[in-house]
PDB file of C-alpha atoms in Angstrom:
ATOM      1  CA  UNK K 188     -27.511   6.879 -21.031  1.00 37.00           C
ATOM      2  CA  UNK K 189     -24.797   8.739 -22.888  1.00 36.00           C
ATOM      3  CA  UNK K 190     -22.010   6.761 -24.509  1.00 37.00           C
ATOM      4  CA  UNK K 191     -19.591   9.063 -22.654  1.00 39.00           C
ATOM      5  CA  UNK K 192     -20.736   7.757 -19.271  1.00 38.00           C
ATOM      6  CA  UNK K 193     -18.211   5.597 -17.395  1.00 39.00           C
ATOM      7  CA  UNK K 194     -21.099   3.666 -15.836  1.00 37.00           C
ATOM      8  CA  UNK K 195     -22.101   0.918 -18.242  1.00 39.00           C
ATOM      9  CA  UNK K 196     -22.558  -2.830 -18.328  1.00 41.00           C
ATOM     10  CA  UNK K 197     -22.660  -2.774 -14.528  1.00 38.00           C
ATOM     11  CA  UNK K 198     -22.944  -6.170 -12.895  1.00 44.00           C
ATOM     12  CA  UNK K 199     -25.614  -7.175 -10.495  1.00 49.00           C
ATOM     13  CA  UNK K 200     -24.176  -9.174  -7.637  1.00 56.00           C
ATOM     14  CA  UNK K 201     -23.061 -12.741  -8.239  1.00 73.00           C
ATOM     15  CA  UNK K 202     -24.860 -15.477  -6.323  1.00 84.00           C
ATOM     16  CA  UNK K 203     -21.907 -15.705  -3.943  1.00 85.00           C
ATOM     17  CA  UNK K 204     -21.997 -11.945  -3.322  1.00 83.00           C
ATOM     18  CA  UNK K 205     -25.763 -12.117  -2.751  1.00 86.00           C
ATOM     19  CA  UNK K 206     -25.326 -14.838  -0.132  1.00 90.00           C
ATOM     20  CA  UNK K 207     -22.520 -12.850   1.506  1.00 88.00           C
ATOM     21  CA  UNK K 208     -24.716  -9.740   1.670  1.00 85.00           C
ATOM     22  CA  UNK K 209     -27.595 -11.723   3.198  1.00 89.00           C
ATOM     23  CA  UNK K 210     -25.315 -13.082   5.898  1.00 91.00           C
ATOM     24  CA  UNK K 211     -23.948  -9.604   6.580  1.00 85.00           C
ATOM     25  CA  UNK K 212     -27.520  -8.266   6.802  1.00 83.00           C
ATOM     26  CA  UNK K 213     -28.469 -10.994   9.289  1.00 87.00           C
ATOM     27  CA  UNK K 214     -25.482 -10.183  11.470  1.00 84.00           C
ATOM     28  CA  UNK K 215     -26.338  -6.475  11.428  1.00 78.00           C
ATOM     29  CA  UNK K 216     -30.107  -6.798  11.872  1.00 81.00           C
ATOM     30  CA  UNK K 217     -29.837  -9.293  14.737  1.00 84.00           C
ATOM     31  CA  UNK K 218     -26.853  -7.468  16.264  1.00 81.00           C
ATOM     32  CA  UNK K 219     -25.028 -10.779  16.508  1.00 85.00           C
ATOM     33  CA  UNK K 220     -21.935 -10.518  18.705  1.00 87.00           C
ATOM     34  CA  UNK K 221     -18.379 -11.484  17.904  1.00 85.00           C
ATOM     35  CA  UNK K 222     -18.037 -15.252  18.273  1.00 88.00           C
ATOM     36  CA  UNK K 223     -21.686 -16.048  17.581  1.00 91.00           C
ATOM     37  CA  UNK K 224     -21.988 -19.357  15.723  1.00 93.00           C
ATOM     38  CA  UNK K 225     -23.931 -18.890  12.489  1.00 94.00           C
ATOM     39  CA  UNK K 226     -23.934 -22.601  11.667  1.00 93.00           C
ATOM     40  CA  UNK K 227     -21.904 -25.175   9.834  1.00 93.00           C
ATOM     41  CA  UNK K 228     -20.791 -24.672   6.281  1.00 92.00           C
ATOM     42  CA  UNK K 229     -23.181 -27.401   5.117  1.00 93.00           C
ATOM     43  CA  UNK K 230     -26.210 -26.219   7.106  1.00 94.00           C
ATOM     44  CA  UNK K 231     -25.822 -22.660   5.845  1.00 94.00           C
ATOM     45  CA  UNK K 232     -25.301 -23.835   2.290  1.00 93.00           C
ATOM     46  CA  UNK K 233     -28.595 -25.771   2.478  1.00 94.00           C
ATOM     47  CA  UNK K 234     -30.360 -22.795   4.056  1.00 94.00           C
ATOM     48  CA  UNK K 235     -29.346 -20.492   1.214  1.00 93.00           C
ATOM     49  CA  UNK K 236     -29.927 -23.255  -1.352  1.00 92.00           C
ATOM     50  CA  UNK K 237     -26.770 -22.751  -3.380  1.00 92.00           C
ATOM     51  CA  UNK K 238     -24.064 -25.009  -4.725  1.00 91.00           C
ATOM     52  CA  UNK K 239     -21.042 -25.784  -2.566  1.00 90.00           C
ATOM     53  CA  UNK K 240     -18.741 -23.766  -4.836  1.00 88.00           C
ATOM     54  CA  UNK K 241     -21.029 -20.728  -4.605  1.00 89.00           C
ATOM     55  CA  UNK K 242     -21.233 -20.904  -0.822  1.00 92.00           C
ATOM     56  CA  UNK K 243     -17.485 -21.439  -0.480  1.00 89.00           C
ATOM     57  CA  UNK K 244     -16.919 -18.274  -2.520  1.00 87.00           C
ATOM     58  CA  UNK K 245     -19.358 -16.377  -0.258  1.00 89.00           C
ATOM     59  CA  UNK K 246     -17.435 -17.560   2.796  1.00 90.00           C
ATOM     60  CA  UNK K 247     -14.159 -16.514   1.168  1.00 85.00           C
ATOM     61  CA  UNK K 248     -15.556 -13.027   0.550  1.00 82.00           C
ATOM     62  CA  UNK K 249     -16.801 -12.707   4.132  1.00 86.00           C
ATOM     63  CA  UNK K 250     -13.539 -14.028   5.563  1.00 83.00           C
ATOM     64  CA  UNK K 251     -11.525 -11.560   3.470  1.00 75.00           C
ATOM     65  CA  UNK K 252     -13.697  -8.729   4.786  1.00 73.00           C
ATOM     66  CA  UNK K 253     -13.203  -9.883   8.376  1.00 76.00           C
ATOM     67  CA  UNK K 254     -16.944 -10.482   8.789  1.00 83.00           C
ATOM     68  CA  UNK K 255     -16.760 -14.178   9.681  1.00 89.00           C
ATOM     69  CA  UNK K 256     -14.201 -16.718  10.810  1.00 89.00           C
ATOM     70  CA  UNK K 257     -14.156 -20.436  10.068  1.00 90.00           C
ATOM     71  CA  UNK K 258     -13.244 -22.922  12.779  1.00 89.00           C
ATOM     72  CA  UNK K 259     -12.615 -26.622  12.134  1.00 85.00           C
ATOM     73  CA  UNK K 260     -13.637 -29.541  14.309  1.00 82.00           C
ATOM     74  CA  UNK K 261     -16.784 -31.032  15.799  1.00 80.00           C
ATOM     75  CA  UNK K 262     -17.757 -27.758  17.462  1.00 83.00           C
ATOM     76  CA  UNK K 263     -16.522 -25.694  14.564  1.00 88.00           C
ATOM     77  CA  UNK K 264     -18.399 -23.891  11.849  1.00 92.00           C
ATOM     78  CA  UNK K 265     -18.803 -20.316  10.711  1.00 94.00           C
ATOM     79  CA  UNK K 266     -18.713 -17.627  13.380  1.00 94.00           C
ATOM     80  CA  UNK K 267     -19.265 -13.885  13.502  1.00 91.00           C
ATOM     81  CA  UNK K 268     -15.959 -12.019  13.563  1.00 85.00           C
ATOM     82  CA  UNK K 269     -15.144  -8.418  14.309  1.00 72.00           C
ATOM     83  CA  UNK K 270     -13.536  -6.809  11.248  1.00 63.00           C
ATOM     84  CA  UNK K 271     -10.037  -5.448  11.827  1.00 55.00           C
ATOM     85  CA  UNK K 272      -9.884  -1.776  12.878  1.00 53.00           C
ATOM     86  CA  UNK K 273      -8.564  -0.717   9.456  1.00 50.00           C
ATOM     87  CA  UNK K 274     -11.554  -2.298   7.734  1.00 53.00           C
ATOM     88  CA  UNK K 275     -14.008  -0.615  10.097  1.00 53.00           C
ATOM     89  CA  UNK K 276     -12.243   2.730   9.667  1.00 51.00           C
ATOM     90  CA  UNK K 277     -12.274   2.518   5.865  1.00 53.00           C
ATOM     91  CA  UNK K 278     -15.951   1.615   5.755  1.00 55.00           C
ATOM     92  CA  UNK K 279     -16.902   4.291   8.269  1.00 53.00           C
ATOM     93  CA  UNK K 280     -15.049   7.012   6.340  1.00 52.00           C
ATOM     94  CA  UNK K 281     -16.905   6.137   3.155  1.00 52.00           C
ATOM     95  CA  UNK K 282     -20.253   5.797   4.957  1.00 53.00           C
ATOM     96  CA  UNK K 283     -19.880   9.180   6.642  1.00 46.00           C
ATOM     97  CA  UNK K 284     -18.924  10.803   3.348  1.00 52.00           C
ATOM     98  CA  UNK K 285     -22.110   9.508   1.732  1.00 52.00           C
ATOM     99  CA  UNK K 286     -23.026  11.084  -1.579  1.00 53.00           C
ATOM    100  CA  UNK K 287     -20.190  13.606  -1.243  1.00 58.00           C
ATOM    101  CA  UNK K 288     -17.741  10.906  -2.432  1.00 61.00           C
ATOM    102  CA  UNK K 289     -17.909  10.646  -6.242  1.00 67.00           C
ATOM    103  CA  UNK K 290     -17.328   7.219  -7.708  1.00 65.00           C
ATOM    104  CA  UNK K 291     -14.799   8.831 -10.047  1.00 70.00           C
ATOM    105  CA  UNK K 292     -12.650   9.874  -7.055  1.00 75.00           C
ATOM    106  CA  UNK K 293     -12.689   6.314  -5.745  1.00 74.00           C
ATOM    107  CA  UNK K 294     -11.660   5.040  -9.167  1.00 75.00           C
ATOM    108  CA  UNK K 295      -8.720   7.459  -9.276  1.00 80.00           C
ATOM    109  CA  UNK K 296      -7.508   6.216  -5.896  1.00 83.00           C
ATOM    110  CA  UNK K 297      -8.063   2.597  -6.836  1.00 82.00           C
ATOM    111  CA  UNK K 298      -6.101   2.995 -10.064  1.00 83.00           C
ATOM    112  CA  UNK K 299      -3.246   4.711  -8.200  1.00 87.00           C
ATOM    113  CA  UNK K 300      -2.968   1.772  -5.792  1.00 90.00           C
ATOM    114  CA  UNK K 301      -3.092  -0.986  -8.405  1.00 90.00           C
ATOM    115  CA  UNK K 302       0.598  -0.844  -9.513  1.00 91.00           C
ATOM    116  CA  UNK K 303       1.663  -1.134  -5.867  1.00 93.00           C
ATOM    117  CA  UNK K 304      -0.802  -3.971  -5.389  1.00 94.00           C
ATOM    118  CA  UNK K 305       0.652  -5.803  -8.394  1.00 94.00           C
ATOM    119  CA  UNK K 306       4.216  -5.425  -7.076  1.00 95.00           C
ATOM    120  CA  UNK K 307       3.134  -6.741  -3.682  1.00 95.00           C
ATOM    121  CA  UNK K 308       1.446  -9.683  -5.369  1.00 95.00           C
ATOM    122  CA  UNK K 309       4.635 -10.489  -7.269  1.00 95.00           C
ATOM    123  CA  UNK K 310       6.695 -10.385  -4.054  1.00 95.00           C
ATOM    124  CA  UNK K 311       4.392 -12.508  -1.937  1.00 95.00           C
ATOM    125  CA  UNK K 312       2.487 -14.807  -4.317  1.00 94.00           C
ATOM    126  CA  UNK K 313       2.281 -18.528  -3.709  1.00 94.00           C
ATOM    127  CA  UNK K 314       1.509 -21.310  -6.152  1.00 94.00           C
ATOM    128  CA  UNK K 315      -2.054 -21.359  -4.816  1.00 92.00           C
ATOM    129  CA  UNK K 316      -2.370 -17.603  -5.404  1.00 92.00           C
ATOM    130  CA  UNK K 317      -1.198 -17.948  -9.010  1.00 94.00           C
ATOM    131  CA  UNK K 318      -3.578 -20.853  -9.624  1.00 93.00           C
ATOM    132  CA  UNK K 319      -6.484 -18.725  -8.364  1.00 91.00           C
ATOM    133  CA  UNK K 320      -5.435 -15.713 -10.434  1.00 94.00           C
ATOM    134  CA  UNK K 321      -5.132 -17.814 -13.585  1.00 94.00           C
ATOM    135  CA  UNK K 322      -8.552 -19.333 -12.946  1.00 91.00           C
ATOM    136  CA  UNK K 323     -10.130 -15.891 -12.489  1.00 90.00           C
ATOM    137  CA  UNK K 324      -8.381 -14.538 -15.597  1.00 92.00           C
ATOM    138  CA  UNK K 325      -9.825 -17.497 -17.501  1.00 90.00           C
ATOM    139  CA  UNK K 326     -13.286 -16.696 -16.162  1.00 87.00           C
ATOM    140  CA  UNK K 327     -12.862 -13.115 -17.377  1.00 86.00           C
ATOM    141  CA  UNK K 328     -12.022 -14.352 -20.869  1.00 86.00           C
ATOM    142  CA  UNK K 329     -15.036 -16.664 -20.926  1.00 85.00           C
ATOM    143  CA  UNK K 330     -17.353 -13.952 -19.596  1.00 79.00           C
ATOM    144  CA  UNK K 331     -16.157 -11.363 -22.142  1.00 71.00           C
ATOM    145  CA  UNK K 332     -17.400 -13.515 -24.966  1.00 68.00           C
ATOM    146  CA  UNK K 333     -20.833 -13.889 -23.367  1.00 64.00           C
ATOM    147  CA  UNK K 334     -21.686 -10.863 -21.264  1.00 56.00           C
ATOM    148  CA  UNK K 335     -20.264  -7.476 -20.362  1.00 58.00           C
ATOM    149  CA  UNK K 336     -22.023  -7.814 -17.020  1.00 63.00           C
ATOM    150  CA  UNK K 337     -20.364 -11.137 -16.256  1.00 72.00           C
ATOM    151  CA  UNK K 338     -17.015  -9.782 -17.397  1.00 76.00           C
ATOM    152  CA  UNK K 339     -17.051  -6.951 -14.882  1.00 77.00           C
ATOM    153  CA  UNK K 340     -18.050  -9.292 -12.062  1.00 78.00           C
ATOM    154  CA  UNK K 341     -15.101 -11.556 -12.941  1.00 83.00           C
ATOM    155  CA  UNK K 342     -12.837  -8.512 -13.289  1.00 86.00           C
ATOM    156  CA  UNK K 343     -13.636  -7.292  -9.784  1.00 84.00           C
ATOM    157  CA  UNK K 344     -13.206 -10.816  -8.387  1.00 86.00           C
ATOM    158  CA  UNK K 345      -9.695 -10.952  -9.896  1.00 91.00           C
ATOM    159  CA  UNK K 346      -8.691  -7.603  -8.413  1.00 91.00           C
ATOM    160  CA  UNK K 347     -10.068  -8.534  -5.009  1.00 88.00           C
ATOM    161  CA  UNK K 348      -8.045 -11.768  -5.108  1.00 91.00           C
ATOM    162  CA  UNK K 349      -4.914  -9.763  -5.988  1.00 93.00           C
ATOM    163  CA  UNK K 350      -5.480  -7.627  -2.903  1.00 92.00           C
ATOM    164  CA  UNK K 351      -5.664 -10.680  -0.674  1.00 89.00           C
ATOM    165  CA  UNK K 352      -2.052 -11.615  -1.472  1.00 93.00           C
ATOM    166  CA  UNK K 353      -0.308  -8.658   0.145  1.00 92.00           C
ATOM    167  CA  UNK K 354       0.559  -8.859   3.858  1.00 91.00           C
ATOM    168  CA  UNK K 355       0.292  -5.041   3.936  1.00 90.00           C
ATOM    169  CA  UNK K 356      -3.089  -4.741   5.623  1.00 85.00           C
ATOM    170  CA  UNK K 357      -3.293  -0.980   5.168  1.00 86.00           C
ATOM    171  CA  UNK K 358      -2.913  -1.364   1.417  1.00 89.00           C
ATOM    172  CA  UNK K 359      -5.215  -4.373   1.276  1.00 87.00           C
ATOM    173  CA  UNK K 360      -8.073  -2.893   3.285  1.00 83.00           C
ATOM    174  CA  UNK K 361      -7.847   0.541   1.672  1.00 85.00           C
ATOM    175  CA  UNK K 362      -7.994  -0.975  -1.803  1.00 88.00           C
ATOM    176  CA  UNK K 363     -10.785  -3.444  -1.008  1.00 83.00           C
ATOM    177  CA  UNK K 364     -12.824  -0.721   0.724  1.00 80.00           C
ATOM    178  CA  UNK K 365     -12.577   1.435  -2.403  1.00 81.00           C
ATOM    179  CA  UNK K 366     -13.450  -1.503  -4.635  1.00 81.00           C
ATOM    180  CA  UNK K 367     -16.478  -2.471  -2.552  1.00 75.00           C
ATOM    181  CA  UNK K 368     -17.662   1.143  -2.382  1.00 73.00           C
ATOM    182  CA  UNK K 369     -17.545   1.437  -6.168  1.00 72.00           C
ATOM    183  CA  UNK K 370     -19.359  -1.890  -6.576  1.00 69.00           C
ATOM    184  CA  UNK K 371     -22.054  -0.873  -4.102  1.00 64.00           C
ATOM    185  CA  UNK K 372     -22.618   2.530  -5.694  1.00 63.00           C
ATOM    186  CA  UNK K 373     -22.736   1.174  -9.236  1.00 59.00           C
ATOM    187  CA  UNK K 374     -24.657  -2.046  -8.610  1.00 53.00           C
ATOM    188  CA  UNK K 375     -28.149  -2.043 -10.003  1.00 45.00           C
ATOM    189  CA  UNK K 376     -27.502   0.790 -12.468  1.00 45.00           C
ATOM    190  CA  UNK K 377     -28.594  -0.341 -15.902  1.00 38.00           C
ATOM    191  CA  UNK K 378     -27.784   0.846 -19.372  1.00 42.00           C
ATOM    192  CA  UNK K 379     -30.122   1.485 -22.282  1.00 37.00           C
ATOM    193  CA  UNK K 380     -27.339   0.528 -24.669  1.00 39.00           C
ATOM    194  CA  UNK K 381     -26.072  -2.853 -25.854  1.00 40.00           C
ATOM    195  CA  UNK K 382     -23.383  -4.429 -23.712  1.00 43.00           C
ATOM    196  CA  UNK K 383     -19.984  -3.021 -24.556  1.00 47.00           C
ATOM    197  CA  UNK K 384     -17.237  -5.472 -25.418  1.00 50.00           C
ATOM    198  CA  UNK K 385     -13.980  -5.692 -23.488  1.00 55.00           C
ATOM    199  CA  UNK K 386     -11.955  -7.257 -26.290  1.00 67.00           C
ATOM    200  CA  UNK K 387      -8.495  -6.302 -24.993  1.00 79.00           C
ATOM    201  CA  UNK K 388      -9.271  -6.802 -21.318  1.00 84.00           C
ATOM    202  CA  UNK K 389      -8.756 -10.570 -20.971  1.00 89.00           C
ATOM    203  CA  UNK K 390      -5.343 -10.499 -22.664  1.00 91.00           C
ATOM    204  CA  UNK K 391      -4.175  -7.517 -20.590  1.00 92.00           C
ATOM    205  CA  UNK K 392      -5.221  -9.150 -17.327  1.00 93.00           C
ATOM    206  CA  UNK K 393      -3.797 -12.519 -18.354  1.00 94.00           C
ATOM    207  CA  UNK K 394      -0.428 -10.881 -19.018  1.00 95.00           C
ATOM    208  CA  UNK K 395      -0.625  -9.085 -15.663  1.00 95.00           C
ATOM    209  CA  UNK K 396      -1.134 -12.430 -13.933  1.00 96.00           C
ATOM    210  CA  UNK K 397       1.665 -14.104 -15.875  1.00 96.00           C
ATOM    211  CA  UNK K 398       4.061 -11.232 -15.112  1.00 96.00           C
ATOM    212  CA  UNK K 399       3.284 -11.673 -11.411  1.00 96.00           C
ATOM    213  CA  UNK K 400       3.838 -15.425 -11.750  1.00 96.00           C
ATOM    214  CA  UNK K 401       7.159 -14.918 -13.554  1.00 95.00           C
ATOM    215  CA  UNK K 402       8.516 -12.560 -10.905  1.00 94.00           C
ATOM    216  CA  UNK K 403       9.913 -10.270 -13.604  1.00 94.00           C
ATOM    217  CA  UNK K 404       9.785  -6.590 -12.498  1.00 93.00           C
ATOM    218  CA  UNK K 405      10.261  -5.234 -16.033  1.00 94.00           C
ATOM    219  CA  UNK K 406       7.529  -7.433 -17.432  1.00 95.00           C
ATOM    220  CA  UNK K 407       5.263  -6.459 -14.542  1.00 95.00           C
ATOM    221  CA  UNK K 408       5.844  -2.743 -15.133  1.00 93.00           C
ATOM    222  CA  UNK K 409       4.901  -3.185 -18.795  1.00 94.00           C
ATOM    223  CA  UNK K 410       1.805  -5.210 -17.875  1.00 93.00           C
ATOM    224  CA  UNK K 411       0.756  -2.652 -15.256  1.00 90.00           C
ATOM    225  CA  UNK K 412       1.195   0.178 -17.784  1.00 89.00           C
ATOM    226  CA  UNK K 413      -0.975  -1.687 -20.296  1.00 90.00           C
ATOM    227  CA  UNK K 414      -3.580  -2.187 -17.594  1.00 87.00           C
ATOM    228  CA  UNK K 415      -3.523   1.535 -16.734  1.00 83.00           C
ATOM    229  CA  UNK K 416      -4.048   2.458 -20.386  1.00 82.00           C
ATOM    230  CA  UNK K 417      -6.919  -0.005 -20.601  1.00 77.00           C
ATOM    231  CA  UNK K 418      -8.525   1.406 -17.463  1.00 69.00           C
ATOM    232  CA  UNK K 419      -8.244   4.955 -18.773  1.00 66.00           C
ATOM    233  CA  UNK K 420      -9.727   3.955 -22.114  1.00 58.00           C
ATOM    234  CA  UNK K 421     -12.665   2.194 -20.442  1.00 54.00           C
ATOM    235  CA  UNK K 422     -13.442   4.972 -17.977  1.00 51.00           C
ATOM    236  CA  UNK K 423     -12.485   2.876 -14.939  1.00 49.00           C
ATOM    237  CA  UNK K 424     -14.390  -0.340 -15.681  1.00 51.00           C
ATOM    238  CA  UNK K 425     -11.556  -2.317 -17.316  1.00 57.00           C
TER     239      UNK K 425
END
């Protein structure tokens, strides 16, 4: 693979993403209706034989996508949910486009939405949101030192969590649909070259998170600009 290619160090799915995809496949293959009870959190965790933290992350991903809902109580558990119309529309548009949609076009749109997403995150963030973002930024820093593959997986997890903060569902679902499309198209592609380092990435994303936490528009603009330069330099995988 040429060193000019923007597709490099591409992550295979995390264990949580793998579990989420298996649950989605079961729902689709069995044509399970809205409201169908898949099981309890604990029974499904044992079935997929993963740690509680891994399964909880899978449930978070599925809940964010509108694929499942979680109900408390004795008769509660995890149930099939019908994704919101905007989610279904976004997915259908990309599915119908098929190979005619270049990944590069999706990256351009994703990058254009990210400054707006950051401003929305600053306006609506909670203490819990900031704690999650700081944790994910820390995971990016740890992954950068070990694996380019792990770094990109942590990177995408951070951006997905940013999207969850905004109450603007059009923005949220458009961005997440683009992100998931890029992940799906790039997943499984391997490189013949050594893993590239993302030396500046952790610091840039950490500053982006801290600017959101501080609620400082000027600082956020500077952090978003640094992130845009990083993305351009990395060909979209920063």
